[in-house]
CSV table of C-alpha atoms in Angstrom, one decimal:
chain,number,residue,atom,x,y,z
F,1,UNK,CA,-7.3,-30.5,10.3
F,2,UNK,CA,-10.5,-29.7,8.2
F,3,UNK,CA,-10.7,-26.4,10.1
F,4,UNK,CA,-7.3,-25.4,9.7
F,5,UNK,CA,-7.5,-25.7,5.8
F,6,UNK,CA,-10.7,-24.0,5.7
F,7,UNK,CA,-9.1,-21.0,7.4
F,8,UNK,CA,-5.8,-21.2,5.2
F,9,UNK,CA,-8.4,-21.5,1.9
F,10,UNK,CA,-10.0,-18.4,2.7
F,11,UNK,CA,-7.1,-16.1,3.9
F,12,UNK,CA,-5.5,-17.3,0.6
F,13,UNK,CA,-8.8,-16.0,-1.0
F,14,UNK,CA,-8.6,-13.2,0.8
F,15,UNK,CA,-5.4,-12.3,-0.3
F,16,UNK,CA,-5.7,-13.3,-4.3
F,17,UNK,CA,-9.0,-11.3,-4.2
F,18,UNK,CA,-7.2,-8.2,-2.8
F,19,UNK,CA,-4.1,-8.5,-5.2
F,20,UNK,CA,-6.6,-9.4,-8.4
F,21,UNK,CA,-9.1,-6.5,-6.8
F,22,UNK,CA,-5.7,-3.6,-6.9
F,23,UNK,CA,-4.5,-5.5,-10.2
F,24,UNK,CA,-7.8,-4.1,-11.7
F,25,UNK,CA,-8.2,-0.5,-10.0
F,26,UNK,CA,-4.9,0.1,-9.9
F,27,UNK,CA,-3.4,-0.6,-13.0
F,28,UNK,CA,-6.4,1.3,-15.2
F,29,UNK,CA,-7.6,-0.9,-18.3
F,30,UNK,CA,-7.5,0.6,-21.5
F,31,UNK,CA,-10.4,1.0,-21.8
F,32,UNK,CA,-10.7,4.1,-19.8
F,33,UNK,CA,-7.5,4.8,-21.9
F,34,UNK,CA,-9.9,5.2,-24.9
F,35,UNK,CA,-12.9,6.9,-23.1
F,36,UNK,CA,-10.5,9.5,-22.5
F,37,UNK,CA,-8.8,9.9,-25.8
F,38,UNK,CA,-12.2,9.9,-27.1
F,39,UNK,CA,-13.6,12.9,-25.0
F,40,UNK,CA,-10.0,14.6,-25.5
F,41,UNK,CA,-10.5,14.2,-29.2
F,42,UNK,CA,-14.4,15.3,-28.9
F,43,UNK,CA,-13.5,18.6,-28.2
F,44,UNK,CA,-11.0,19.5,-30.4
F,45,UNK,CA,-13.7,18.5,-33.1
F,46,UNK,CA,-16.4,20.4,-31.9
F,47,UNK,CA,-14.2,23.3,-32.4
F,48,UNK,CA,-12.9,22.5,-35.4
F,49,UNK,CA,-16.8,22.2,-36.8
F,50,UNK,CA,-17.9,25.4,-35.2
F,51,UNK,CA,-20.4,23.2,-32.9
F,52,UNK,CA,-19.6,25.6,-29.9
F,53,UNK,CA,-22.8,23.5,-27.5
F,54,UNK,CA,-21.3,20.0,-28.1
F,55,UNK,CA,-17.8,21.4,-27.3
F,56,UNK,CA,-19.0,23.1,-24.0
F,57,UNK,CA,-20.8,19.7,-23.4
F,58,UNK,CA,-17.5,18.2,-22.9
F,59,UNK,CA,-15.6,20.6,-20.9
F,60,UNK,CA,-16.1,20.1,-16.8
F,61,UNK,CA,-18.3,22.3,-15.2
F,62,UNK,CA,-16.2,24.5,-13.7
F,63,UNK,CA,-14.1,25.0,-16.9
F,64,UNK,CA,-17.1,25.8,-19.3
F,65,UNK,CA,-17.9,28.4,-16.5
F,66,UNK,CA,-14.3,30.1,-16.7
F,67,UNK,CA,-14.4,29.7,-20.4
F,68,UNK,CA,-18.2,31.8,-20.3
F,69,UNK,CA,-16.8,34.2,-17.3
F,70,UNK,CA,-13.7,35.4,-19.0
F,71,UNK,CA,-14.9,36.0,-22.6
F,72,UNK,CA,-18.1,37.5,-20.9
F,73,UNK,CA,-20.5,35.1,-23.5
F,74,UNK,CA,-22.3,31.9,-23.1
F,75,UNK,CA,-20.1,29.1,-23.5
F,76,UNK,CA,-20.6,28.0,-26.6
F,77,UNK,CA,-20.0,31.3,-28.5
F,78,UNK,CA,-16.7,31.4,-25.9
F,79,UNK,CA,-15.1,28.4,-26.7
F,80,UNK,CA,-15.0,28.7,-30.3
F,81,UNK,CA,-12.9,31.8,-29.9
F,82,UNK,CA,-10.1,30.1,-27.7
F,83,UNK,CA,-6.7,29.3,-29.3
F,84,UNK,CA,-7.4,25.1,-29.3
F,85,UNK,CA,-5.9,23.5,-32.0
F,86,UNK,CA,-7.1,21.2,-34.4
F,87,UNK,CA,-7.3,17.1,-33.9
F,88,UNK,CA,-4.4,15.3,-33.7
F,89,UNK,CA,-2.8,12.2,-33.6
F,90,UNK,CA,-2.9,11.3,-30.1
F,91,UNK,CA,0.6,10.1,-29.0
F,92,UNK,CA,-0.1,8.9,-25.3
F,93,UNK,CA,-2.7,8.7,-22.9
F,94,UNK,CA,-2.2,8.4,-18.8
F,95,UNK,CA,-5.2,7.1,-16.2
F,96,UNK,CA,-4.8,7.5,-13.1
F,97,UNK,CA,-8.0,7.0,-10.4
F,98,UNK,CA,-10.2,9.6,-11.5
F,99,UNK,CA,-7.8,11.8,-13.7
F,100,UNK,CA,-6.0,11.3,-17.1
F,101,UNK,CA,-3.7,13.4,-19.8
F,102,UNK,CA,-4.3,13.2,-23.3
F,103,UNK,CA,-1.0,13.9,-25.4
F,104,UNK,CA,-1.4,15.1,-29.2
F,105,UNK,CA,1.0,16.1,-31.3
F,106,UNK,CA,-0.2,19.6,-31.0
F,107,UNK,CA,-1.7,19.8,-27.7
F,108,UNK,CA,-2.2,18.1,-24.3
F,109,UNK,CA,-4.8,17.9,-22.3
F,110,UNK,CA,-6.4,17.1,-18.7
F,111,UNK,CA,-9.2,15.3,-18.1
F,112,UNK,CA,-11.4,13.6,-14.9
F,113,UNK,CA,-14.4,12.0,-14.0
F,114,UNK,CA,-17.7,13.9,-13.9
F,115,UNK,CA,-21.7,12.0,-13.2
F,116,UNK,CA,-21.5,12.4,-17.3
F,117,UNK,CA,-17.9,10.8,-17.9
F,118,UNK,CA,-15.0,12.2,-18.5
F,119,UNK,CA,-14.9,16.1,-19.3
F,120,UNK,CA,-11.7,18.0,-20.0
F,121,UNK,CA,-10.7,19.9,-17.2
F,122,UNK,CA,-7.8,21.8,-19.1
F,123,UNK,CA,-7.1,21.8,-22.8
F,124,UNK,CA,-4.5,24.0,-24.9
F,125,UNK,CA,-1.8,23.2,-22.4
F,126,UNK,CA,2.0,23.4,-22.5
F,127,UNK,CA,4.5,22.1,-20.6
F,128,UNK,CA,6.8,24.4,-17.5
F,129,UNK,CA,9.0,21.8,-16.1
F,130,UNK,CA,8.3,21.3,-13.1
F,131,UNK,CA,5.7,23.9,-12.4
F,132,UNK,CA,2.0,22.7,-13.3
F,133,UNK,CA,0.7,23.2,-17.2
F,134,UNK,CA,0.2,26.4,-18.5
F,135,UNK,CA,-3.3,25.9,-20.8
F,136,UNK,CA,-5.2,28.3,-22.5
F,137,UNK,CA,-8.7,26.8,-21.6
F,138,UNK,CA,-9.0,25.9,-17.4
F,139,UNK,CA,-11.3,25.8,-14.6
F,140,UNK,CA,-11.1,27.5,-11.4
E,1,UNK,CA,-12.1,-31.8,18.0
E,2,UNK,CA,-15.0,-29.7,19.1
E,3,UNK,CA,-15.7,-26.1,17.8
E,4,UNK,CA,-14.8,-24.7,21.4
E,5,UNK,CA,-12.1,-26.2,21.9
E,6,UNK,CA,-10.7,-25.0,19.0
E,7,UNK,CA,-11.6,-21.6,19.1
E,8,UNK,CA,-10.2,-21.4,23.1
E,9,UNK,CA,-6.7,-23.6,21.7
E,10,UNK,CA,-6.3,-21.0,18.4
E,11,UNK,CA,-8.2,-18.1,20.5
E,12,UNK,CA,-4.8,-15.8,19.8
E,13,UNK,CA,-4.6,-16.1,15.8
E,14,UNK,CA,-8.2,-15.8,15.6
E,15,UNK,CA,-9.1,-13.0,17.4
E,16,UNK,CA,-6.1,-10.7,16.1
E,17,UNK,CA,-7.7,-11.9,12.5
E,18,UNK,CA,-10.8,-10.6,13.6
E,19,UNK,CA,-9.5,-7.7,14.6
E,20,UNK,CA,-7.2,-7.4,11.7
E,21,UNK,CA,-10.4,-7.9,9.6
E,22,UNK,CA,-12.6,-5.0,11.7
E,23,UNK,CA,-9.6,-2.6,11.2
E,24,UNK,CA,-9.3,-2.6,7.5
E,25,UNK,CA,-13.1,-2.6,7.0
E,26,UNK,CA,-13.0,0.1,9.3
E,27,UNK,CA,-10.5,1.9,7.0
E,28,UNK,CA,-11.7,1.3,4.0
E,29,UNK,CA,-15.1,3.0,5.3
E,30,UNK,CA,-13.2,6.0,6.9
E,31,UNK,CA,-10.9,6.5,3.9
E,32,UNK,CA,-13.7,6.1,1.0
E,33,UNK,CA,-15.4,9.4,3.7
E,34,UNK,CA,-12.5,11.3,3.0
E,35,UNK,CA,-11.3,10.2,-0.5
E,36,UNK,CA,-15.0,11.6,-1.5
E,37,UNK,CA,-15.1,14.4,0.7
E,38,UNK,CA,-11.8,15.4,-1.5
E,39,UNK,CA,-13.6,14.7,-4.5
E,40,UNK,CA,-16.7,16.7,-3.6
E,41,UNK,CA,-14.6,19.7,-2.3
E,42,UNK,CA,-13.1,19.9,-6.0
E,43,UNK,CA,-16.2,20.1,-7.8
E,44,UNK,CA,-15.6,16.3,-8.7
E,45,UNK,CA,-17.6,13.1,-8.6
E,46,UNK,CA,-17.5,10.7,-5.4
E,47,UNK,CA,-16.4,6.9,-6.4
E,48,UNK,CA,-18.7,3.8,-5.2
E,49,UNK,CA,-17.0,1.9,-2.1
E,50,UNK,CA,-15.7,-1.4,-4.5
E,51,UNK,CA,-13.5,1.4,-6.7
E,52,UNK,CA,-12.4,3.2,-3.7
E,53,UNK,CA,-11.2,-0.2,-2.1
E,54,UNK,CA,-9.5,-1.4,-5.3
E,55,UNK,CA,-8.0,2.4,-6.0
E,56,UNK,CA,-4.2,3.5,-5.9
E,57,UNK,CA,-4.7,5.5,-2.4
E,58,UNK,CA,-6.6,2.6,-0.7
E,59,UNK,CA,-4.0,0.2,-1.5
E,60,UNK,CA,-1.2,2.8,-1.1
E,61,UNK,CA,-2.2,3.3,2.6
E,62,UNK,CA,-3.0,-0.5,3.2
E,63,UNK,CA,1.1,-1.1,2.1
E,64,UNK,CA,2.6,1.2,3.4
E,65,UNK,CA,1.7,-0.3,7.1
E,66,UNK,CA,1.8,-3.8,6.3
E,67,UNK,CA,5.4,-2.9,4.8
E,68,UNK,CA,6.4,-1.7,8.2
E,69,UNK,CA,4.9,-4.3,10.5
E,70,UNK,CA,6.9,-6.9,8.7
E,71,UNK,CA,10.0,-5.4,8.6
E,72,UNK,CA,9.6,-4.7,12.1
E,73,UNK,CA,9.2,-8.5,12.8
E,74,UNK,CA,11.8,-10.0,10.5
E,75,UNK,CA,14.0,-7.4,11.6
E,76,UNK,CA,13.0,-8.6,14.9
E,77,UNK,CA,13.1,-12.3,14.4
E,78,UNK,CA,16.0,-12.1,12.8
E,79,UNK,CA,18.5,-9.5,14.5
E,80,UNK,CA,17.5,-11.1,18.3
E,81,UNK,CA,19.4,-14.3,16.9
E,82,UNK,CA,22.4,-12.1,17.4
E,83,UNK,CA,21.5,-9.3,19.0
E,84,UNK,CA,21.1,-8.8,23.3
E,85,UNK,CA,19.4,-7.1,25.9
E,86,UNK,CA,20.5,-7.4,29.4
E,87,UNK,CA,17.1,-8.4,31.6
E,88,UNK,CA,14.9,-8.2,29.1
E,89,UNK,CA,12.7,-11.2,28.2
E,90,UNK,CA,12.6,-10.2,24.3
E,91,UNK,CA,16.5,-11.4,24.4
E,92,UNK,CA,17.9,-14.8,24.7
E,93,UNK,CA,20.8,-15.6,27.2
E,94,UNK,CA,23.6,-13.6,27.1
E,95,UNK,CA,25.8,-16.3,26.4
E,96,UNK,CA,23.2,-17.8,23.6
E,97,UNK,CA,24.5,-15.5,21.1
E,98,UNK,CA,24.3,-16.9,17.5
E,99,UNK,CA,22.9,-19.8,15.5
E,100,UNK,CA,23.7,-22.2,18.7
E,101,UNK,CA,24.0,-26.0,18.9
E,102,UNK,CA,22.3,-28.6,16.6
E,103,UNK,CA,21.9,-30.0,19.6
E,104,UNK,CA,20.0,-27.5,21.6
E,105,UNK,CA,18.1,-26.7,17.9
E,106,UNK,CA,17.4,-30.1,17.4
E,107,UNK,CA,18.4,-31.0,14.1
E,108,UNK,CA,19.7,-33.2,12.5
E,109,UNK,CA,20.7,-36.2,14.7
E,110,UNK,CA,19.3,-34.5,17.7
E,111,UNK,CA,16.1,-34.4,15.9
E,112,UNK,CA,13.0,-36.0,18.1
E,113,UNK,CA,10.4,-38.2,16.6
E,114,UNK,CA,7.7,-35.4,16.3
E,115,UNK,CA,10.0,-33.1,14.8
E,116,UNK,CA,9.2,-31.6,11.3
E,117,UNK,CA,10.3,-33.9,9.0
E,118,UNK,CA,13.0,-31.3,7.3
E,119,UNK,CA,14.7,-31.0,10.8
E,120,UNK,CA,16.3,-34.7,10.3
E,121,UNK,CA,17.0,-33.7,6.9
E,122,UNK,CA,20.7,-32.1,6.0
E,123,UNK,CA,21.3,-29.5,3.2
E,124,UNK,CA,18.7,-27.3,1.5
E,125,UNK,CA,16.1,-28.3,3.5
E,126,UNK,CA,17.4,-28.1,6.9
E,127,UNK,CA,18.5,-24.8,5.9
E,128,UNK,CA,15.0,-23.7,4.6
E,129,UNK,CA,13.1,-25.0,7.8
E,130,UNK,CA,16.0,-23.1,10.0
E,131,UNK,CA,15.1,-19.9,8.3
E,132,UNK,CA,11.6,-20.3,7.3
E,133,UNK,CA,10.1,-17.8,9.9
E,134,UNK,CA,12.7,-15.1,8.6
E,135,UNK,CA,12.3,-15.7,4.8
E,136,UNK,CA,8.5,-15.1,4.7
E,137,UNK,CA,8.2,-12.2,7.2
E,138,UNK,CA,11.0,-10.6,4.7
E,139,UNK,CA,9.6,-11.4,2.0
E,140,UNK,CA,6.0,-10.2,2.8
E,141,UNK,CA,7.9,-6.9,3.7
E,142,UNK,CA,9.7,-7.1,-0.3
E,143,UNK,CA,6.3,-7.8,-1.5
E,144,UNK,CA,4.3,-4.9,0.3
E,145,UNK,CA,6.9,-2.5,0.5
E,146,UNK,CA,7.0,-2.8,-3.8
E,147,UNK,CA,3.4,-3.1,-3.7
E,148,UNK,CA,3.1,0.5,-1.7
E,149,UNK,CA,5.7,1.4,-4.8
E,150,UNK,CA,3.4,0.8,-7.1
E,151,UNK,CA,0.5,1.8,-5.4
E,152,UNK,CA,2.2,4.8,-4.3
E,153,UNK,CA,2.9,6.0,-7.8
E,154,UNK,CA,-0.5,5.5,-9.0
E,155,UNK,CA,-1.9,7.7,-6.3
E,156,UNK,CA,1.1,10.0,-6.6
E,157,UNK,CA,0.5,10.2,-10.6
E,158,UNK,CA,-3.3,11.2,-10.0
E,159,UNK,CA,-2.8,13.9,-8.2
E,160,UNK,CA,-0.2,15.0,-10.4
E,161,UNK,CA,-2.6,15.2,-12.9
E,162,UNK,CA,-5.3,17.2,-10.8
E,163,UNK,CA,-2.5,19.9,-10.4
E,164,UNK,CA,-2.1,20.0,-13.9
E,165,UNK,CA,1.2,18.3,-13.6
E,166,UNK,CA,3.0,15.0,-15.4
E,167,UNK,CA,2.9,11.7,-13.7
E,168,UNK,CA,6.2,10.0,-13.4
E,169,UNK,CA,7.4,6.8,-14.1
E,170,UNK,CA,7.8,4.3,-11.3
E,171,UNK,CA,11.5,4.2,-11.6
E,172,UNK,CA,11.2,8.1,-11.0
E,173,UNK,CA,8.8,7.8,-7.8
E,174,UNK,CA,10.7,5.7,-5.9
E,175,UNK,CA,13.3,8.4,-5.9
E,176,UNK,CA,10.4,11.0,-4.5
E,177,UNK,CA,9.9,12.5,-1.0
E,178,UNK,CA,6.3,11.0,-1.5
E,179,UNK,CA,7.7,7.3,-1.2
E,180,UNK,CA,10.1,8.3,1.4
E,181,UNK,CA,8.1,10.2,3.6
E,182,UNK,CA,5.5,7.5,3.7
E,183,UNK,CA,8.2,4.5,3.8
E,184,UNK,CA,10.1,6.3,6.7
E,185,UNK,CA,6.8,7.7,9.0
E,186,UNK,CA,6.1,4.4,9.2
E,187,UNK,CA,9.8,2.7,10.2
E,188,UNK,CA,10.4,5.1,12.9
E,189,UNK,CA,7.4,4.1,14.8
E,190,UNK,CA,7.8,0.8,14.9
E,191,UNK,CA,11.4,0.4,15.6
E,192,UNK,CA,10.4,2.9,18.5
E,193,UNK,CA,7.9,0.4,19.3
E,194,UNK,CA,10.6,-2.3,19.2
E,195,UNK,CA,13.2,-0.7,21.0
E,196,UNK,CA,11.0,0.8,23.8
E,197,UNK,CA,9.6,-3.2,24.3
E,198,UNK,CA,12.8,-4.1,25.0
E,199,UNK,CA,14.2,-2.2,27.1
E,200,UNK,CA,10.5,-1.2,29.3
E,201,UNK,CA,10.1,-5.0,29.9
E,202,UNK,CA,13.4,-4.9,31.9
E,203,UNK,CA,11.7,-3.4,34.3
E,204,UNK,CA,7.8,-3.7,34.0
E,205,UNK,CA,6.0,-6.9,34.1
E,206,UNK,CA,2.7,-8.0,32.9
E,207,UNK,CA,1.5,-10.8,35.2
E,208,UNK,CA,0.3,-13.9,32.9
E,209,UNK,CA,1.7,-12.7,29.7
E,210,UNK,CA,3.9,-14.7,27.9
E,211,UNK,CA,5.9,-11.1,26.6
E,212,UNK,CA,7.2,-10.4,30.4
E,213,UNK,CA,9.2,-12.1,33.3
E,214,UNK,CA,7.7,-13.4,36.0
E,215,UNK,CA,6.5,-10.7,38.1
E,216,UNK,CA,8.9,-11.9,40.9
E,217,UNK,CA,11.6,-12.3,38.4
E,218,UNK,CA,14.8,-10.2,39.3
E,219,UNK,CA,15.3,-6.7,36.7
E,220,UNK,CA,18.7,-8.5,35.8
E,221,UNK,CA,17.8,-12.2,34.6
E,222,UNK,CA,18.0,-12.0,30.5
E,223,UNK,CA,15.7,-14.1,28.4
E,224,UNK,CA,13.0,-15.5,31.5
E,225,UNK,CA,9.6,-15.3,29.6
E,226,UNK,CA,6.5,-15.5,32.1
C-alpha cells in the first residue's frame, strides 16, 4: 500500500536523521578538539611573551575578573604574575557539549563556550582524585 | 482506498504517532528552556535549538524513556507467554500456559491460506516469525538502553568538566550511580505500571476497550478481552 510505505519511508527518516543528528552533537568532531587546544595553547603564549591583554582576552569572563580581583590590578598586569607554565606538548584534549580539558605535559586546563569561542575557564590545574582540580588561575 | 478510510482503519497507530511526535517536540522545547537557563545561570552562553536537540543531555533523556517503554513491552510480550493472572484480561487461559499447539498457532501444516508466508515454513524462519514481536521490542530496548550509555556519558563527562573534574571512560560510567539512577527511575515505574494493569483490570472495566472484559464479564474469567 503506497501509503503505508510512505509512512514506513519517513519514520525510517525519522529515525536515521535522529541517530546521524546525536552521531554529530554527541560524538564532538575534532575540530572543536583543535579550537580548543588552540585557545588552551593561546594563553600559555600570551604569557610566555609578556602580552598580558591578549592573555586576559582568552580567559572567560568571570576568570579574568578573579584573576584582576585577587591580585588587586587590571587583568592584564595580573595574569602575567600567576604561576602558568610555559607551552607544551598537548597530550590529550576532551569535548564534551559546551566544555573541554586540555592536557599538557605541564599543565591542564578547562575550557567552555563563551559568544567569542572558547575561553579558559581554569588553567594551572592539578589533579585531587576524586575531588575537582585544584588550579592556580579560576573563576568564581 | 480512500484517505478516510484509512485514517479511521489505522486511526490507533497514527494518532499515538502524532502524539508521540507533539511530546518530543514539546520536550525538546522545554528542555533547550532549561538546558539554557543552566547555561545562563553559570555566566555561560545559551546553544541554538538544532545543537541542543543533537546534544548529549537531549539525547540522554530521550533514551533513557524509550529504554524503559521497551523493556516494559518485551518484557511484557514475552513473560505473559508463561506467565498468569487469574481474571485479568492481560493473561491468557490458565491452562494456555506455554508456547501452545501448532495447531491453535497455526503453523506449519495448520497454516491458512492468508497466513504469512514464513508460518508454513519450518526451521529458521518459522522460528523468526514466532518470535518476531519479541526480538525487535528487545532489541530496540538493547539499542536505546546503549544509546542512553553513551549519551549518558557524554552528558555525564560535561559536567564533569564544569566542576573542574575528569570525564570517564564509558566502560567507567556504566558502573556510575548516574547510569543507574537514571536506568532504574525509569524501570520501576513502568513495571508498576505493568503490574498495577494487571491486576486493576480484574476488577475494573473499561466499556468498549479492547484492554478490559466485558463490563458484564464475571471478576474470575482469565483472558476475556472486551
Amino acid at each position: 500500500m503506497r501509503i503505508w510505505r510512505a509512512l514506513r519511508a519517513t519514520a525510517l527518516g525519522l529515525l536515521v536523521t535522529g541517530f546521524l543528528g546525536c552521531a554529530a552533537g554527541c560524538a564532538d568532531g575534532g575540530d572543536r578538539h583543535a579550537a580548543v587546544a588552540d585557545a588552551a595553547l593561546r594563553l600559555l603564549t600570551a604569557v610566555r611573551d609578556g602580552a598580558g591583554g591578549a592573555a586576559c582576552a582568552v580567559l572567560a569572563p568571570e576568570t579574568a575578573a578573579e584573576v584582576a580581583q585577587t591580585a588587586g590590578k587590571g587583568c592584564a598586569d595580573a595574569i602575567l604574575e600567576e604561576d602558568l607554565p610555559t607551552p607544551a606538548a598537548v597530550t590529550r584534549v576532551d569535548v564534551y557539549g559546551q566544555w573541554g580539558r586540555v592536557v599538557l605535559a605541564n599543565d591542564t586546563m578547562f575550557l567552555a563556550v563563551f559568544p567569542g569561542g572558547w575561553r579558559v575557564v581554569a588553567a594551572g590545574c592539578h589533579s585531587q582524585g576524586q575531588r575537582p582540580y585544584d588550579c592556580t588561575v579560576h573563576g568564581g | 482506498m480512500s484517505a478516510r478510510r484509512f485514517i479511521r482503519e489505522n486511526s490507533l497507530g497514527l494518532v499515538f504517532g502524532l502524539l508521540f511526535l507533539i511530546a518530543l517536540a514539546g520536550q525538546a522545547i522545554a528542555g533547550h528552556a532549561d538546558f539554557n537557563q543552566q547555561q545562563v545561570t553559570d555566566g555561560l552562553q545559551p546553544i541554538s535549538f538544532g545543537r541542543y536537540v543533537t546534544s548529549a543531555d537531549f539525547g540522554v533523556d530521550v533514551a533513557e524513556n524509550w529504554q524503559s517503554e521497551y523493556l516494559q513491552f518485551f518484557l511484557y510480550i514475552v513473560l505473559t507467554v508463561w506467565l498468569l493472572q487469574k481474571g485479568s484480561p492481560e493473561s491468557k487461559s490458565l491452562d494456555d500456559a506455554g508456547l501452545e499447539s501448532d495447531e491453535k498457532q497455526r503453523v506449519g501444516r495448520y497454516a491458512r491460506a492468508d497466513s504469512p508466508a514464513w508460518a508454513r515454513r519450518a526451521g529458521w524462519r518459522r522460528w523468526m516469525l514466532s518470535n518476531s514481536l519479541g526480538l525487535v521490542m528487545g532489541g530496540i530496548f538493547v539499542l536505546s538502553w546503549l544509546a542512553q550509555s553513551i549519551a549518558g556519558a557524554a552528558a555525564f563527562n560535561e559536567r564533569q568538566l564544569s566542576q573542574l573534574q575528569a570525564p570517564v571512560s564509558w566502560a567507567v560510567y556504566i558502573s556510575e550511580p548516574d547510569f543507574w539512577n537514571r536506568t532504574l527511575q525509569n524501570w520501576q515505574s513502568e513495571l508498576l505500571a505493568v503490574a498495577s494493569m494487571a491486576v486493576l483490570a480484574i476488577y475494573l472495566r473499561q466499556r468498549g476497550s479492547p484492554e478490559s472484559k466485558p463490563v458484564g464479564a464475571a471478576h474470575t474469567s482469565t483472558g476475556v478481552e472486551g
